[in-house]
mmCIF file of C-alpha atoms in Angstrom:
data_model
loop_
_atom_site.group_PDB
_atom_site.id
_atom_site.type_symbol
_atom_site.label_atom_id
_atom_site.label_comp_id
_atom_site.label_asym_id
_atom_site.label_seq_id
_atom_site.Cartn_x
_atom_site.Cartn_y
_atom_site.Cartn_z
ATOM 1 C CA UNK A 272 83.204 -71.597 37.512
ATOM 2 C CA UNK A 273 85.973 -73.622 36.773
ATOM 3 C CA UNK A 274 85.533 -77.330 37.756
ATOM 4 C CA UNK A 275 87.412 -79.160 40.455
ATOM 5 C CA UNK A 276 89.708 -81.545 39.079
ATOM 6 C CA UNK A 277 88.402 -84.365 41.454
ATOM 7 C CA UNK A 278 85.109 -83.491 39.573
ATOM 8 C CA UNK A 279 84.249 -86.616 37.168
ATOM 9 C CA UNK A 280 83.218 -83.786 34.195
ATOM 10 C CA UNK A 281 86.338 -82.147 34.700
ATOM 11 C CA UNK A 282 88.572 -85.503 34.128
ATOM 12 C CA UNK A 283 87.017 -86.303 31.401
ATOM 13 C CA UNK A 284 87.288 -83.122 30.043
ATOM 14 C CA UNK A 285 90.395 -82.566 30.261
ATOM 15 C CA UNK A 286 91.548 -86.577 29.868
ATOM 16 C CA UNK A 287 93.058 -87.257 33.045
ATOM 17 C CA UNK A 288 92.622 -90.750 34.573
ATOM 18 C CA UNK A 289 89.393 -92.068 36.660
ATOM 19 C CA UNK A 290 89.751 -91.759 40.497
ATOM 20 C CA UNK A 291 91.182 -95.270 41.284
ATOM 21 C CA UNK A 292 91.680 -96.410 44.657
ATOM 22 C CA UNK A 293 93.804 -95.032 47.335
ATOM 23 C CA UNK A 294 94.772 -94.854 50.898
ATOM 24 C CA UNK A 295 94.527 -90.781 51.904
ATOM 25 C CA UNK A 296 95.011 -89.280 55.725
ATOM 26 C CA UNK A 297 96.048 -86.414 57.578
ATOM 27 C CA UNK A 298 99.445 -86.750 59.347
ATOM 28 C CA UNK A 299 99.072 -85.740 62.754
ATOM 29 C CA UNK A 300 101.375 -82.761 64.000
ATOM 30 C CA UNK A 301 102.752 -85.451 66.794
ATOM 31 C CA UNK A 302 103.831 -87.381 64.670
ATOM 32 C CA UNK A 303 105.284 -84.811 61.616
ATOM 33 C CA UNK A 304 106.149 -80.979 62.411
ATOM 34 C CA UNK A 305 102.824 -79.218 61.373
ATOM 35 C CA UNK A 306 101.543 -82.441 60.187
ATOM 36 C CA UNK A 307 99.973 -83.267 56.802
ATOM 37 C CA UNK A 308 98.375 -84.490 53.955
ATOM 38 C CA UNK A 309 99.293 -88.133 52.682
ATOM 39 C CA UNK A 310 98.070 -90.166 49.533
ATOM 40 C CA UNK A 311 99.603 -93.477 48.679
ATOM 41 C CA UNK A 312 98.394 -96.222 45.947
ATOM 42 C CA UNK A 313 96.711 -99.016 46.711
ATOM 43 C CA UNK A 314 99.206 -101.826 46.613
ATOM 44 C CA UNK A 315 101.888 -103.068 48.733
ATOM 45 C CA UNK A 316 104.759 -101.114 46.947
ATOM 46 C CA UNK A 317 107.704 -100.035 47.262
ATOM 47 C CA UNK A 318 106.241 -97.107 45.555
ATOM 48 C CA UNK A 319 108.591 -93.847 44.860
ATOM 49 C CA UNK A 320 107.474 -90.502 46.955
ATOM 50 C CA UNK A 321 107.211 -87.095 46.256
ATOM 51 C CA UNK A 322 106.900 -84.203 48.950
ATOM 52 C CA UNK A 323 104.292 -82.113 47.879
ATOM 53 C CA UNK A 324 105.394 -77.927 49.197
ATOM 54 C CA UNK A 325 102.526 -75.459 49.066
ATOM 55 C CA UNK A 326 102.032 -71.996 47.980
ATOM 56 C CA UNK A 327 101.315 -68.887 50.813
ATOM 57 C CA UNK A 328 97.488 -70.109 50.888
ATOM 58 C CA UNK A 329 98.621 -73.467 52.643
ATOM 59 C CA UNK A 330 97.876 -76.948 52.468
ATOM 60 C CA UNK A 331 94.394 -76.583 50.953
ATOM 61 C CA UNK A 332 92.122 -78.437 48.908
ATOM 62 C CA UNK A 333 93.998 -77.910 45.830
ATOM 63 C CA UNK A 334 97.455 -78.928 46.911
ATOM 64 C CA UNK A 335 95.585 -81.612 48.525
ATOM 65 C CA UNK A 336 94.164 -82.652 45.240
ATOM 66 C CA UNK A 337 97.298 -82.424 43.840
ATOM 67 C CA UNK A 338 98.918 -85.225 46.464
ATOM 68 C CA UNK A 339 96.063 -87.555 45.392
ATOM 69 C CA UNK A 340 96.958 -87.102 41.724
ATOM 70 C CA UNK A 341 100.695 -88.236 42.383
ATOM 71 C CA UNK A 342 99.132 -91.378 44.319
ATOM 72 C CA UNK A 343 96.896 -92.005 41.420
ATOM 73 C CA UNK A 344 99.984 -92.064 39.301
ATOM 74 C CA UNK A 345 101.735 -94.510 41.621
ATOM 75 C CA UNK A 346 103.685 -92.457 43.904
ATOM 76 C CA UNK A 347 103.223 -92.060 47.594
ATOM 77 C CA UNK A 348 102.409 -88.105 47.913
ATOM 78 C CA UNK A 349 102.573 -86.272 51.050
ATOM 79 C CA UNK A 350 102.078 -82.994 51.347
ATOM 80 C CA UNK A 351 103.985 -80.939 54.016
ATOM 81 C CA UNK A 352 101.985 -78.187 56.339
ATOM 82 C CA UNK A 353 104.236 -75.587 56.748
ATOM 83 C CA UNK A 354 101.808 -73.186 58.928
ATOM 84 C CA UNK A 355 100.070 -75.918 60.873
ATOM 85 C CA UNK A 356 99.845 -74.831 64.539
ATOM 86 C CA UNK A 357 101.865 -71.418 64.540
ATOM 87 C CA UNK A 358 101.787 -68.030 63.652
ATOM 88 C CA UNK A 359 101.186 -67.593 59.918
ATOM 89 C CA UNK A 360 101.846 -64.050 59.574
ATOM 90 C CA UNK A 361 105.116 -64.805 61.661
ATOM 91 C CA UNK A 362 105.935 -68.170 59.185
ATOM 92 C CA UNK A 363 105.047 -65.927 56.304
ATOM 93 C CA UNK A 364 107.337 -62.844 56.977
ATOM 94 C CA UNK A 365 110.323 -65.824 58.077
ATOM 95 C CA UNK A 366 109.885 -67.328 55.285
ATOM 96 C CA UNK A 367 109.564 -64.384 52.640
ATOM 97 C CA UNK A 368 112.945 -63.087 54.230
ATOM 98 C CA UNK A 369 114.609 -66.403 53.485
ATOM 99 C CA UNK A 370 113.578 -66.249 50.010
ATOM 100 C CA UNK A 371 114.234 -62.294 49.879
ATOM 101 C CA UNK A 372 117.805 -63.430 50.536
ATOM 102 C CA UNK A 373 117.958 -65.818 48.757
ATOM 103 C CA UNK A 374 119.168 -68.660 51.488
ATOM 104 C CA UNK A 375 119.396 -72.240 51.102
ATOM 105 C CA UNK A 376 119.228 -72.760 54.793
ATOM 106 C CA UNK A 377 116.409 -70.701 54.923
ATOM 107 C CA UNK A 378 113.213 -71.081 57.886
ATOM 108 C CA UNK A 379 111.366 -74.305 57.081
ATOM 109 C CA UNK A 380 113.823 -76.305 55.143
ATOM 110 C CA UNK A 381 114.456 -77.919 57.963
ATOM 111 C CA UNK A 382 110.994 -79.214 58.148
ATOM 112 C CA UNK A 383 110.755 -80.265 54.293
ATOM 113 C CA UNK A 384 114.050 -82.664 54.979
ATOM 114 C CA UNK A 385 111.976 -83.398 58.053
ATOM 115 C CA UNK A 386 109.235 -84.426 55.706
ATOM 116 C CA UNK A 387 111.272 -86.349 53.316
ATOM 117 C CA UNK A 388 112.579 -88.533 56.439
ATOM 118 C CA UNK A 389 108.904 -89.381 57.396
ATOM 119 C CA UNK A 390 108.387 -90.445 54.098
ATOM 120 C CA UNK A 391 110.810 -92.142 53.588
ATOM 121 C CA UNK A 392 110.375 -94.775 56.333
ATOM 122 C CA UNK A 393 106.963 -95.687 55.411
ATOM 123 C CA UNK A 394 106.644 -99.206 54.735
ATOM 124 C CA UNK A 395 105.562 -98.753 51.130
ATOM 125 C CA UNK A 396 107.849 -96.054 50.220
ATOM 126 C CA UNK A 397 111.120 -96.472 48.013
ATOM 127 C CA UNK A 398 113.655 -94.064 50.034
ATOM 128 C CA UNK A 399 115.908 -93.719 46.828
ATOM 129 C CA UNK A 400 113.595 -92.824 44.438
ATOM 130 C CA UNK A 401 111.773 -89.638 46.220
ATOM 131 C CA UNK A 402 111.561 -86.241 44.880
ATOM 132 C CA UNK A 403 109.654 -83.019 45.273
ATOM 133 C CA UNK A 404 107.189 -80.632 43.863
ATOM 134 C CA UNK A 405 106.328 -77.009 44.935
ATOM 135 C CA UNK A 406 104.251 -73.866 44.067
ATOM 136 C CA UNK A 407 105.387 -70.096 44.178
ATOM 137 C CA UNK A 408 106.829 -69.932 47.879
ATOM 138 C CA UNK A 409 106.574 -73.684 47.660
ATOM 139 C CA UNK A 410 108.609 -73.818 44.288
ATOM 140 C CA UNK A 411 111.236 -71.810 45.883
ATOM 141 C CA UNK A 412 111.683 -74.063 48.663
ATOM 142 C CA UNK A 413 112.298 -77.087 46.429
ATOM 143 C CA UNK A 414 114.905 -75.199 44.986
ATOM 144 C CA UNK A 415 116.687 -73.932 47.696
ATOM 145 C CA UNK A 416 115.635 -77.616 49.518
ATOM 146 C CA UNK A 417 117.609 -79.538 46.498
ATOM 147 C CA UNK A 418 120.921 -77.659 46.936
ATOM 148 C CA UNK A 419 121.766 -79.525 50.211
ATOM 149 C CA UNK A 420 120.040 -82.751 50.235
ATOM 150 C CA UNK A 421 121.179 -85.262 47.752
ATOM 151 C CA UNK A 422 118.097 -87.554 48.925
ATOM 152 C CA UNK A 423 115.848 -85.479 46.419
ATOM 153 C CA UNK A 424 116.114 -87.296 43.121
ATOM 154 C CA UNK A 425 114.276 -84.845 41.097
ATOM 155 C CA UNK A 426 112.018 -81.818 41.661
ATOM 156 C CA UNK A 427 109.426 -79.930 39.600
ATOM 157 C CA UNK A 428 109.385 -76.201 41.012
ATOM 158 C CA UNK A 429 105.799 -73.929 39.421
ATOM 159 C CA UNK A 430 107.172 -70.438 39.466
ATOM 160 C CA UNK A 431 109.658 -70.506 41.788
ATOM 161 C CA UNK A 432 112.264 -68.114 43.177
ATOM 162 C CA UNK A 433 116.047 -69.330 42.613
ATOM 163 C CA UNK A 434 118.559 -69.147 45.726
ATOM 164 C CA UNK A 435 121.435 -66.235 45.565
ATOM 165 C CA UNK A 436 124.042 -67.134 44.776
ATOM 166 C CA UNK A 437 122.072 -68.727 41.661
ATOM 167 C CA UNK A 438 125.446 -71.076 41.297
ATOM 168 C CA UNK A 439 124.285 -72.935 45.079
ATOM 169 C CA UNK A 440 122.112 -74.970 42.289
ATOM 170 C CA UNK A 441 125.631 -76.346 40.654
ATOM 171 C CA UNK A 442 125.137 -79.579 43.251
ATOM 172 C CA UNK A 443 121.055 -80.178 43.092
ATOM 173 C CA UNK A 444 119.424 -83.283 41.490
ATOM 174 C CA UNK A 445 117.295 -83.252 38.318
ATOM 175 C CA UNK A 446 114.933 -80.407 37.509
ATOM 176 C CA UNK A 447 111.599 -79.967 35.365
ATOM 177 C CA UNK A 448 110.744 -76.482 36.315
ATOM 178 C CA UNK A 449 107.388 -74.971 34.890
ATOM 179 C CA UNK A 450 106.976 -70.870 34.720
ATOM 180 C CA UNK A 451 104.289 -68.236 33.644
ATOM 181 C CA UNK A 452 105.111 -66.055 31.156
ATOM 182 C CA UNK A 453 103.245 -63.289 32.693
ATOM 183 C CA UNK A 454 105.237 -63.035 35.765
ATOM 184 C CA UNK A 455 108.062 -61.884 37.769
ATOM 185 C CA UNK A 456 108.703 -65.311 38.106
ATOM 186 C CA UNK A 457 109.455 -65.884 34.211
ATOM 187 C CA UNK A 458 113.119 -64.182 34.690
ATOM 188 C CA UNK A 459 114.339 -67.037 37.365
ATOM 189 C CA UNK A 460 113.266 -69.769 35.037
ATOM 190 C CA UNK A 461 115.538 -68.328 32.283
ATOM 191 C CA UNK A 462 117.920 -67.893 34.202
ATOM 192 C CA UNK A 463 117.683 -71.142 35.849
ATOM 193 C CA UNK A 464 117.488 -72.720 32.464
ATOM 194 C CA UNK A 465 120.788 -70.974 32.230
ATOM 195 C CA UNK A 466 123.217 -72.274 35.098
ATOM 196 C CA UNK A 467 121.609 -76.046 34.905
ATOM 197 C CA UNK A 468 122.814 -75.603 31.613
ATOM 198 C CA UNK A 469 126.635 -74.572 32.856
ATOM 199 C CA UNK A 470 126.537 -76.930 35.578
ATOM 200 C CA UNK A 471 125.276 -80.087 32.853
ATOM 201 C CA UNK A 472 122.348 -81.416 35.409
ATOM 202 C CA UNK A 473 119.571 -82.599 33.485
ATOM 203 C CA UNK A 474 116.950 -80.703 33.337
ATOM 204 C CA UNK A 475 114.171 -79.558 31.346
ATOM 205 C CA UNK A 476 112.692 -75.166 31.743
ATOM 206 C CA UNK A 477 109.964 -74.595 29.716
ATOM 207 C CA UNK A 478 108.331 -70.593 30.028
ATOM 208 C CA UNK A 479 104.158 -70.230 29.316
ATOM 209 C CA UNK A 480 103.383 -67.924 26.329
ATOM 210 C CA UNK A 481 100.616 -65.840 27.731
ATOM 211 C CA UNK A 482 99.833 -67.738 31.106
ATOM 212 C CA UNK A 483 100.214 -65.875 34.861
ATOM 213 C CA UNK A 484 101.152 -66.572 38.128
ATOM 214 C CA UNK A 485 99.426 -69.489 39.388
ATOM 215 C CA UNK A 486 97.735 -70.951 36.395
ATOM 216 C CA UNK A 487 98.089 -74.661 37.896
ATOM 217 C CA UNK A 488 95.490 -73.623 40.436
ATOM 218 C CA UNK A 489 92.562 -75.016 38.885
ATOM 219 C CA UNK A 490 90.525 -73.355 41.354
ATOM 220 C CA UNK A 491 91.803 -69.760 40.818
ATOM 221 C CA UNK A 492 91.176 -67.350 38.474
ATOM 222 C CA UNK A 493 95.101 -67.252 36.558
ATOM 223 C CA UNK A 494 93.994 -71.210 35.726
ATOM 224 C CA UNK A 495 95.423 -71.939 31.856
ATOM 225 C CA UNK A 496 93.916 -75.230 31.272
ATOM 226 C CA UNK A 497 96.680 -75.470 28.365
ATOM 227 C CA UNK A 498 99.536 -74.664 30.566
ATOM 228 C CA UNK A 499 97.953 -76.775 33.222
ATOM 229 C CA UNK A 500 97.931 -80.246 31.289
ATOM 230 C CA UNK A 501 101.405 -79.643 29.456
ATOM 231 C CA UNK A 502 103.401 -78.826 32.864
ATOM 232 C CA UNK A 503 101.873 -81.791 34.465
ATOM 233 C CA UNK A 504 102.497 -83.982 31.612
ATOM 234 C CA UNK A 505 106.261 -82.869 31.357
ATOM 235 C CA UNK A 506 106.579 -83.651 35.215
ATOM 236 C CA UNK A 507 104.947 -86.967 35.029
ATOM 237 C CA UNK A 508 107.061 -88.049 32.174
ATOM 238 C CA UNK A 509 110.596 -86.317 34.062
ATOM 239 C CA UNK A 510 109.437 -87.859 37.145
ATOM 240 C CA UNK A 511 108.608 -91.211 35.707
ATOM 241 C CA UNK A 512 112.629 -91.309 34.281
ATOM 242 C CA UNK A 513 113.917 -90.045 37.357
ATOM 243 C CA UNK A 514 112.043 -91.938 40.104
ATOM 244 C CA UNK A 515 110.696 -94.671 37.679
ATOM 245 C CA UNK A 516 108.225 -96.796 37.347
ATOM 246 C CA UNK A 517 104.875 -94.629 38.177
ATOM 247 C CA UNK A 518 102.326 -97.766 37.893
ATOM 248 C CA UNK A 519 104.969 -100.722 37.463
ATOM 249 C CA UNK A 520 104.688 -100.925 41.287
ATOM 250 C CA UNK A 521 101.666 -101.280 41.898
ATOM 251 C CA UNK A 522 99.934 -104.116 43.553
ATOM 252 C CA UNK A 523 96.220 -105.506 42.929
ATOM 253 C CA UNK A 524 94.872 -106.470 46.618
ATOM 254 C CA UNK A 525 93.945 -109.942 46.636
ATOM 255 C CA UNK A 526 90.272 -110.801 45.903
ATOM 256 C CA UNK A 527 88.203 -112.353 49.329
ATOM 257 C CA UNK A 528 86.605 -115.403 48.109
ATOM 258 C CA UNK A 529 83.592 -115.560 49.337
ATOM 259 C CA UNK A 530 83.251 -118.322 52.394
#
């Protein structure tokens, strides 16, 4: 069984941080379409944000995890719920189709810029330094998401689909884009790689020698621990040029004297 990465042998074994402090809570669906998941630093900030986009399987305990990661790096995480309180089968066969066609307006971008809004006017949120991460379906969204909203400062797609035409990515923001080698998913990363490339955005495609769909998912069987700690070490170090600094923000509450 492979350990949880909120488990305390896990982080040690693979050298990720201690569990520091943190503010965590759901998002209410009254308040955020389909609600969600949010993880900020302790501190008064302003700290930058990243929209965390699931996979099919949905806002679980691994993307979850994944938002409290970010907010133990010093970002303000919140992770959208894209099948929160509607038909899934429905959301999944709208959204397939929009990626099937490759749109950039395609069903539920409209609720990631939603997203991005909400996060934005938190208190301890920088609104221009904000930037997204995804997973399959969710990687394809940030990629789509990025060609028409130029508040995205950077993104970090995991095997994502690209939008058709490819060339709608000529106008998106900064891109660290991680991709199995072992998958269908391996041919839009090269060819990603390839028009960031024509259109000079910055950028930085790197392809998994031997590693499969999924293999972030520490909780799934695909999980390549090697993969795993070199993708999220490449988008911590993008991310920290891009939306910059991680930790410099951070705040130590003050101590209570005692009376």
């Amino acid at each position: 069984m492979i350990p949880r990465t909120s488990d305390r042998t896990f982080r040690h074994r693979y050298d990720l941080p201690a569990l520091s402090n943190m503010q965590t809570h759901s998002i209410d669906a009254s308040d955020l379409t389909g609600g969600g998941y949010a993880a900020l630093p302790d501190g008064d900030g302003p700290f930058p944000g990243v929209v965390v986009i699931h996979e099919a399987y949905g806002l679980n305990e691994n993307i979850r995890d994944i938002t409290r990661r970010f907010a133990e790096s010093g970002y303000a995480a919140l992770a959208v719920d894209l099948f929160a309180g509607r038909n899934r089968a429905l959301c999944m066969a709208r959204y397939m189709a929009g990626m099937l066609r490759g749109s950039i307006e395609r069903a539920g971008i409209s609720d990631l810029k939603t997203a991005l809004g909400h996060l934005a006017a938190m208190p301890e949120v920088d609104p221009e330094r904000i930037g997204a991460i995804g997973f399959c379906m969710g990687g394809g969204f940030a990629i789509a998401w990025a060609c028409t909203d130029d508040r995205l400062k950077a993104i970090a797609p995991f095997y994502g689909a690209n939008p058709r035409p490819i060339d709608a990515v000529g106008r998106m923001c900064p891109v660290v884009g991680s991709y199995p080698e072992k998958d269908f998913s391996a041919s839009a990363g090269r060819a990603l790689d390839e028009v960031l490339d024509k259109y000079k955005i910055e950028h930085d495609i790197k392809i998994y020698p031997g590693a499969r769909h999924s293999f972030f998912d520490d909780r799934g069987r695909a999980f390549n621990q090697d993969a795993a700690l070199d993708s999220w070490t490449r988008t911590m170090a993008f991310f920290g040029k891009h939306l910059a600094p991680t930790k410099a923000g951070l705040k130590p509450k003050p101590k209570i004297e005692a009376g």
